[in-house]
Coordinates of C-alpha atoms in Angstrom, one line a residue:
X125 CA 95.8 251.6 -54.6
X126 CA 93.8 253.2 -51.8
X127 CA 93.4 250.6 -49.0
X128 CA 89.7 251.5 -48.6
X129 CA 89.1 250.9 -52.3
X130 CA 91.0 247.7 -52.2
X131 CA 88.9 246.5 -49.2
X132 CA 85.7 247.4 -51.0
X133 CA 86.8 245.4 -54.0
X134 CA 87.7 242.4 -51.9
X135 CA 84.4 242.5 -50.0
X136 CA 82.5 242.8 -53.3
X137 CA 84.4 239.8 -54.6
X138 CA 83.4 237.8 -51.5
X139 CA 79.8 238.9 -51.6
X140 CA 79.3 238.4 -55.4
X141 CA 78.8 234.6 -55.2
X142 CA 76.2 234.9 -52.4
X143 CA 74.3 237.6 -54.4
X144 CA 74.5 235.4 -57.5
X145 CA 73.0 232.5 -55.6
X146 CA 70.2 234.6 -54.2
X147 CA 69.3 235.6 -57.7
X148 CA 69.1 232.0 -58.9
X149 CA 65.8 231.3 -57.2
X150 CA 63.3 232.1 -60.0
X151 CA 60.5 234.6 -59.0
X152 CA 61.8 234.7 -55.4
X153 CA 60.0 231.5 -54.3
X154 CA 60.5 227.8 -54.8
X155 CA 57.0 226.5 -55.7
X156 CA 56.0 222.8 -55.7
X157 CA 52.7 221.5 -57.0
X158 CA 51.1 218.3 -55.7
X159 CA 48.8 217.0 -58.4
X160 CA 46.7 213.9 -57.6
X161 CA 43.3 212.4 -57.2
X162 CA 41.5 214.0 -54.2
X163 CA 37.9 213.0 -54.9
X164 CA 37.9 209.6 -56.8
X165 CA 38.9 206.0 -56.2
X166 CA 42.5 207.0 -55.2
X167 CA 41.5 209.8 -52.8
X168 CA 42.7 207.8 -49.7
X169 CA 45.6 206.2 -51.6
X170 CA 47.3 209.6 -51.8
X171 CA 44.9 212.5 -52.0
X172 CA 44.9 215.5 -49.6
X173 CA 47.0 213.3 -47.2
X174 CA 49.9 213.6 -49.7
X175 CA 49.5 217.3 -49.6
X176 CA 49.9 217.3 -45.8
X177 CA 53.0 215.1 -46.1
X178 CA 54.5 217.6 -48.6
X179 CA 53.8 220.5 -46.2
X180 CA 55.5 218.5 -43.4
X181 CA 58.6 218.1 -45.5
X182 CA 58.7 221.9 -46.1
X183 CA 58.3 222.5 -42.4
X184 CA 61.0 220.0 -41.5
X185 CA 63.3 221.6 -44.0
X186 CA 62.8 224.9 -42.3
X187 CA 60.3 226.7 -44.6
X188 CA 63.0 228.3 -46.7
X189 CA 65.7 227.2 -49.2
X190 CA 68.5 229.6 -50.3
X191 CA 66.8 232.2 -48.1
X192 CA 63.7 232.1 -50.2
X193 CA 60.2 230.8 -49.2
X194 CA 58.9 227.5 -50.2
X195 CA 55.3 227.2 -51.3
X196 CA 53.1 224.1 -51.8
X197 CA 50.1 224.3 -54.1
X198 CA 47.7 221.4 -55.0
X199 CA 44.9 220.4 -57.3
X200 CA 42.7 217.4 -58.1
X201 CA 43.3 215.9 -61.5
X202 CA 40.2 213.6 -61.2
X203 CA 42.2 210.8 -62.8
X204 CA 41.9 212.5 -66.2
X205 CA 45.0 213.1 -68.2
X206 CA 43.6 216.1 -70.1
X207 CA 42.6 217.8 -66.9
X208 CA 45.9 217.1 -65.4
X209 CA 47.9 218.5 -68.3
X210 CA 45.7 221.6 -68.4
X211 CA 46.4 222.2 -64.7
X212 CA 50.1 221.5 -65.1
X213 CA 50.4 223.8 -68.1
X214 CA 48.7 226.6 -66.2
X215 CA 51.0 226.0 -63.2
X216 CA 54.1 226.1 -65.4
X217 CA 53.0 229.0 -67.6
X218 CA 51.3 231.4 -65.1
X219 CA 52.0 230.3 -61.6
X220 CA 55.8 229.7 -61.8
X221 CA 55.7 226.2 -60.4
X222 CA 59.1 224.7 -60.4
X223 CA 58.2 221.0 -59.9
X224 CA 55.1 218.8 -59.9
X225 CA 54.9 215.7 -57.7
X226 CA 52.7 212.8 -56.6
X227 CA 50.7 212.3 -59.9
X228 CA 48.5 209.3 -58.9
X229 CA 47.3 207.3 -62.0
X230 CA 49.8 206.2 -64.6
X231 CA 48.0 207.7 -67.6
X232 CA 48.1 211.1 -65.8
X233 CA 51.7 210.7 -64.7
X234 CA 52.9 209.9 -68.2
X235 CA 51.0 212.8 -69.7
X236 CA 52.3 215.3 -67.2
X237 CA 55.8 213.9 -67.4
X238 CA 55.7 214.5 -71.2
X239 CA 54.6 218.1 -70.7
X240 CA 57.3 218.6 -68.0
X241 CA 59.9 217.4 -70.4
X242 CA 58.7 219.7 -73.0
X243 CA 58.7 222.7 -70.6
X244 CA 62.0 221.7 -69.1
X245 CA 60.5 221.2 -65.6
X246 CA 61.0 218.5 -62.9
X247 CA 58.4 215.9 -62.0
X248 CA 58.7 213.4 -59.2
X249 CA 56.1 210.6 -59.3
X250 CA 55.1 208.9 -56.1
X251 CA 51.5 207.9 -56.8
X252 CA 51.7 206.2 -60.2
X253 CA 53.1 202.7 -60.9
X254 CA 54.0 202.2 -64.5
X255 CA 57.6 201.4 -65.3
X256 CA 57.2 203.4 -68.6
X257 CA 58.0 206.5 -66.5
X258 CA 61.6 205.4 -66.3
X259 CA 61.4 203.2 -69.4
X260 CA 60.6 204.2 -73.0
X261 CA 58.9 207.4 -71.9
X262 CA 61.7 208.5 -69.5
X263 CA 62.8 212.1 -69.1
X264 CA 66.0 213.7 -68.0
X265 CA 63.9 215.7 -65.6
X266 CA 61.5 212.9 -64.6
X267 CA 61.9 210.8 -61.4
X268 CA 60.0 207.8 -60.0
X269 CA 60.1 207.6 -56.3
X270 CA 57.9 205.3 -54.2
X271 CA 57.3 202.0 -56.1
X272 CA 56.5 200.7 -59.5
X273 CA 54.8 197.7 -61.2
X274 CA 58.1 195.7 -61.4
X275 CA 58.6 196.0 -57.6
X276 CA 55.1 194.9 -56.9
X277 CA 55.4 191.9 -59.3
X278 CA 58.6 190.8 -57.6
X279 CA 57.3 191.3 -54.1
X280 CA 53.7 190.0 -54.0
X281 CA 53.8 187.9 -57.2
X282 CA 57.1 186.3 -56.2
X283 CA 55.9 185.3 -52.7
X284 CA 52.8 183.6 -54.0
X285 CA 54.6 181.7 -56.7
X286 CA 57.1 180.4 -54.2
X287 CA 54.2 179.4 -51.9
X288 CA 52.8 177.2 -54.7
X289 CA 50.5 179.7 -56.4
X290 CA 51.7 178.6 -59.9
X291 CA 48.5 179.3 -61.9
X292 CA 47.1 182.8 -62.2
X293 CA 44.0 184.7 -63.6
X294 CA 44.2 188.5 -63.7
X295 CA 41.4 190.9 -63.0
X296 CA 42.9 194.1 -64.4
X297 CA 42.1 197.8 -64.4
X298 CA 41.6 198.9 -68.1
X299 CA 44.4 201.5 -68.4
X300 CA 48.2 201.8 -68.5
X301 CA 48.9 201.0 -64.9
X302 CA 46.7 197.8 -65.0
X303 CA 48.3 196.5 -68.2
X304 CA 51.8 197.1 -66.9
X305 CA 51.1 195.5 -63.5
X306 CA 49.5 192.5 -65.2
X307 CA 52.2 192.0 -67.8
X308 CA 55.1 192.2 -65.3
X309 CA 53.5 189.9 -62.8
X310 CA 52.6 187.5 -65.5
X311 CA 56.1 187.5 -66.9
X312 CA 57.4 186.8 -63.4
X313 CA 55.0 184.0 -62.9
X314 CA 56.0 182.4 -66.2
X315 CA 59.7 182.8 -65.6
X316 CA 59.3 180.9 -62.3
X317 CA 57.5 177.9 -63.9
X318 CA 53.9 179.1 -63.4
X319 CA 51.0 179.6 -65.9
X320 CA 48.6 182.4 -66.7
X321 CA 45.2 181.0 -67.4
X322 CA 43.5 184.2 -68.5
X323 CA 42.6 187.8 -67.8
X324 CA 39.6 190.1 -67.8
X325 CA 39.7 193.9 -67.8
X326 CA 37.4 196.3 -66.0
X327 CA 36.8 200.0 -66.3
X328 CA 38.2 202.4 -63.6
X329 CA 35.9 202.9 -60.7
X330 CA 33.7 199.9 -61.3
X331 CA 31.2 199.1 -58.6
X332 CA 30.0 195.7 -59.8
X333 CA 32.8 193.1 -60.1
X334 CA 30.4 190.0 -60.2
X335 CA 30.9 189.0 -63.9
X336 CA 34.7 189.5 -63.7
X337 CA 35.0 187.5 -60.5
X338 CA 32.9 184.7 -61.9
X339 CA 35.2 184.4 -64.8
X340 CA 38.2 184.3 -62.5
X341 CA 36.5 181.7 -60.3
X342 CA 35.6 179.5 -63.2
X343 CA 39.2 179.6 -64.5
X344 CA 40.3 177.3 -61.7
X345 CA 43.4 179.4 -61.2
X346 CA 45.1 179.0 -57.8
X347 CA 45.7 182.8 -57.6
X348 CA 43.5 185.7 -58.8
X349 CA 45.7 188.6 -59.3
X350 CA 44.0 192.0 -58.7
X351 CA 45.9 194.3 -61.1
X352 CA 44.1 197.4 -59.9
X353 CA 44.2 199.7 -56.9
X354 CA 42.3 201.9 -54.4
X355 CA 38.6 201.4 -54.1
X356 CA 38.6 199.1 -57.1
X357 CA 40.7 196.5 -55.2
X358 CA 38.7 197.0 -52.0
X359 CA 35.4 196.4 -53.8
X360 CA 36.8 193.4 -55.7
X361 CA 37.9 191.8 -52.4
X362 CA 34.6 192.5 -50.7
X363 CA 32.6 190.9 -53.6
X364 CA 35.0 188.0 -53.8
X365 CA 34.2 187.2 -50.2
X366 CA 30.5 187.2 -51.1
X367 CA 31.2 184.7 -53.9
X368 CA 33.1 182.5 -51.4
X369 CA 36.2 182.6 -53.7
X370 CA 38.8 182.3 -50.9
X371 CA 36.7 179.8 -49.0
X372 CA 36.7 177.7 -52.2
X373 CA 40.5 177.5 -52.2
X374 CA 41.6 180.3 -54.5
X375 CA 43.9 183.0 -53.2
X376 CA 43.6 186.7 -53.9
X377 CA 46.7 188.7 -54.7
X378 CA 46.3 192.4 -54.1
X379 CA 49.1 193.6 -56.4
X380 CA 48.8 197.2 -55.3
X381 CA 47.2 197.7 -51.9
X382 CA 48.4 200.1 -49.2
X383 CA 47.7 200.7 -45.6
X384 CA 45.0 203.2 -46.5
X385 CA 43.0 200.6 -48.4
X386 CA 43.6 197.9 -45.7
X387 CA 42.2 200.3 -43.2
X388 CA 39.2 201.2 -45.4
X389 CA 38.5 197.5 -45.9
X390 CA 39.1 196.4 -42.3
X391 CA 41.2 193.7 -40.9
X392 CA 38.4 191.1 -41.0
X393 CA 38.1 191.3 -44.8
X394 CA 41.8 192.0 -45.5
X395 CA 43.3 189.4 -43.1
X396 CA 45.9 187.1 -44.7
X397 CA 46.5 189.3 -47.8
X398 CA 50.0 189.5 -49.0
X399 CA 51.0 192.9 -50.3
X400 CA 54.1 194.9 -51.1
X401 CA 54.9 198.4 -49.8
X402 CA 58.0 200.5 -49.5
X403 CA 57.3 201.8 -46.1
X404 CA 55.3 201.1 -42.9
X405 CA 54.9 203.3 -39.9
X406 CA 55.7 200.6 -37.3
X407 CA 59.0 199.4 -38.7
X408 CA 61.3 201.5 -36.5
X409 CA 61.4 204.5 -34.2
X410 CA 61.9 207.1 -36.9
X411 CA 58.9 205.8 -38.8
X412 CA 56.8 205.7 -35.6
X413 CA 57.7 209.3 -34.8
X414 CA 56.7 210.4 -38.3
X415 CA 53.5 208.4 -38.1
X416 CA 52.6 210.0 -34.8
X417 CA 53.1 213.5 -36.2
X418 CA 51.1 212.6 -39.3
X419 CA 48.3 211.1 -37.2
X420 CA 48.1 214.3 -35.1
X421 CA 47.6 216.3 -38.3
X422 CA 45.3 214.0 -40.2
X423 CA 43.7 211.5 -37.9
X424 CA 45.3 208.6 -39.8
X425 CA 48.6 206.8 -40.4
X426 CA 50.5 207.5 -43.7
X427 CA 51.0 204.8 -46.4
X428 CA 54.0 204.6 -48.7
X429 CA 52.6 207.1 -51.1
X430 CA 52.3 209.8 -48.5
X431 CA 55.6 209.0 -46.8
X432 CA 57.1 208.8 -50.3
X433 CA 55.8 212.3 -51.2
X434 CA 57.4 213.6 -48.0
X435 CA 60.7 212.1 -49.1
X436 CA 60.4 213.4 -52.7
X437 CA 59.7 217.0 -51.5
X438 CA 62.5 216.8 -49.0
X439 CA 65.1 215.5 -51.5
X440 CA 64.1 218.1 -54.1
X441 CA 64.7 220.8 -51.5
X442 CA 68.1 219.3 -50.6
X443 CA 68.9 219.3 -54.3
X444 CA 68.0 222.9 -54.8
X445 CA 70.1 223.8 -51.8
X446 CA 73.1 221.8 -53.1
X447 CA 72.7 223.2 -56.6
X448 CA 72.4 226.8 -55.3
X449 CA 69.6 227.4 -57.7
X450 CA 66.1 226.1 -58.6
X451 CA 67.2 225.9 -62.3
X452 CA 65.9 222.6 -63.7
X453 CA 69.1 221.1 -65.1
X454 CA 71.2 221.9 -62.1
X455 CA 68.6 220.5 -59.7
X456 CA 68.1 217.4 -61.8
X457 CA 71.8 216.8 -61.8
X458 CA 71.8 216.9 -58.0
X459 CA 68.8 214.6 -57.8
X460 CA 70.6 212.0 -59.9
X461 CA 73.8 212.2 -57.9
X462 CA 72.7 212.7 -54.3
X463 CA 72.1 209.6 -52.1
X464 CA 68.6 209.3 -50.6
X465 CA 68.8 208.6 -46.9
X466 CA 65.7 209.7 -44.9
X467 CA 62.9 208.1 -42.9
X468 CA 61.4 206.7 -46.2
X469 CA 64.4 205.3 -48.0
X470 CA 67.5 203.9 -46.3
X471 CA 70.5 204.1 -48.5
X472 CA 68.5 204.8 -51.6
X473 CA 70.0 206.1 -54.9
X474 CA 68.7 207.4 -58.2
X475 CA 69.6 205.7 -61.4
X476 CA 70.4 207.6 -64.6
X477 CA 66.8 206.9 -65.8
X478 CA 65.3 208.6 -62.8
X479 CA 64.3 205.5 -60.9
X480 CA 65.0 205.8 -57.1
X481 CA 66.2 202.4 -55.9
X482 CA 65.6 201.3 -52.3
X483 CA 64.4 198.2 -50.4
X484 CA 60.8 197.2 -50.6
X485 CA 58.9 195.0 -48.1
X486 CA 56.5 192.1 -48.3
X487 CA 53.8 192.3 -45.6
X488 CA 50.9 190.1 -44.6
X489 CA 47.8 191.6 -43.0
X490 CA 47.3 190.4 -39.5
X491 CA 44.2 188.6 -38.2
X492 CA 42.0 190.9 -36.1
X493 CA 43.0 189.2 -32.8
X494 CA 46.7 189.8 -33.6
X495 CA 46.3 193.5 -33.8
X496 CA 47.5 195.6 -30.8
X497 CA 46.0 198.8 -31.9
X498 CA 43.8 200.5 -34.5
X499 CA 46.5 200.8 -37.2
X500 CA 48.5 197.7 -36.3
X501 CA 47.8 195.8 -39.5
X502 CA 51.1 194.4 -40.9
X503 CA 53.5 191.6 -40.2
X504 CA 56.7 192.0 -42.1
X505 CA 57.4 188.8 -44.1
X506 CA 60.4 189.7 -46.2
X507 CA 62.7 192.4 -47.5
X508 CA 62.9 192.7 -51.3
X509 CA 66.4 194.3 -52.0
X510 CA 66.3 197.3 -54.2
X511 CA 68.5 195.7 -56.9
X512 CA 65.9 193.0 -57.2
X513 CA 62.8 195.1 -56.8
X514 CA 63.6 197.6 -59.6
X515 CA 64.7 197.3 -63.2
X516 CA 68.3 198.3 -64.1
X517 CA 68.8 201.2 -66.5
X518 CA 69.8 198.6 -69.1
X519 CA 66.7 196.6 -68.7
X520 CA 64.3 199.5 -68.3
X521 CA 64.1 200.5 -72.0
X522 CA 65.2 204.1 -71.3
X523 CA 67.6 205.6 -73.7
X524 CA 69.6 207.7 -71.3
X525 CA 72.1 208.6 -74.1
X526 CA 69.4 210.9 -75.5
X527 CA 69.3 213.0 -72.4
X528 CA 72.2 215.1 -73.5
X529 CA 70.7 216.0 -76.8

């Protein structure tokens, strides 16, 4: 055979895999959608700040993966599952979105995960809390990243029961997230010898908590568990102060409260609150460096939702690179197998049901005179090991054996 022809064949053989890889990025771009609440009660919880975190992840990754550009698009789902599903469907069907992330509000996250499973697309939830995402409604392409109701129950609920808070009354948001958070915290309280004296449920975005708080106050419970989030929790705490509930000897347990809501409420009103988060900007040098960059872009420090979104986007891009394609099954396989080690999760791993397991932290909000700066809100009280914070696959209710069907 002619040496020139042989050389050409050998070069073609070497080049073929690279060409194949290049063709494995659908539509020539890797496109990620950030879908969350940008105008309602959870606008500070995640909101446009999560979009900025996602963009930071893309920039830190280098702006390209497999030599193709990475694009972030976003939309406001207004905390309405029907709106969220319509947006997600349009993204998948006409805008070639490869993965949807953040998904604040459990009812929204469950609905979009259901659609993503149907469409064979990846979703990574950082903003919603219900364990159903990796439980009975799990998906082979669905991942739950930042926290969930079980981790919050173990963290905040566990601390208060151990401190003598053995009787509870729940003030609960009237949708999937609130029910799940109430149930799991109540189960934890009972398992540790405590009692649940009652509960009352309120609509999302309530402004007047007076009747609900009066019921909680009259129950005589040592702890009033606020199984809600965002402005709902902040408003409940403000109005509880007006009723003198804490002064009367009852404790408030903010079961989902992040740095964003603490800042909105202010240290004077929030001081002494116990809360659980998976990340805090002042824990170490890497977190402080990220917090500084985030502050320069947004004028605020990130909470665990925003830092978690950064981590989720970064890990997804690492998985695409490792898979050599943005094809869903190949990327999902990498996401399940790859360790998670970044500024958000130290030695994290993903279970077969899609739950990312890593250590959570119990914090207490400082008194105003303890603060050394504007965003210096937390004292770290305890570490909640990932194996304790999150349900195992066996206990989650997810039938992972069905993933191969």
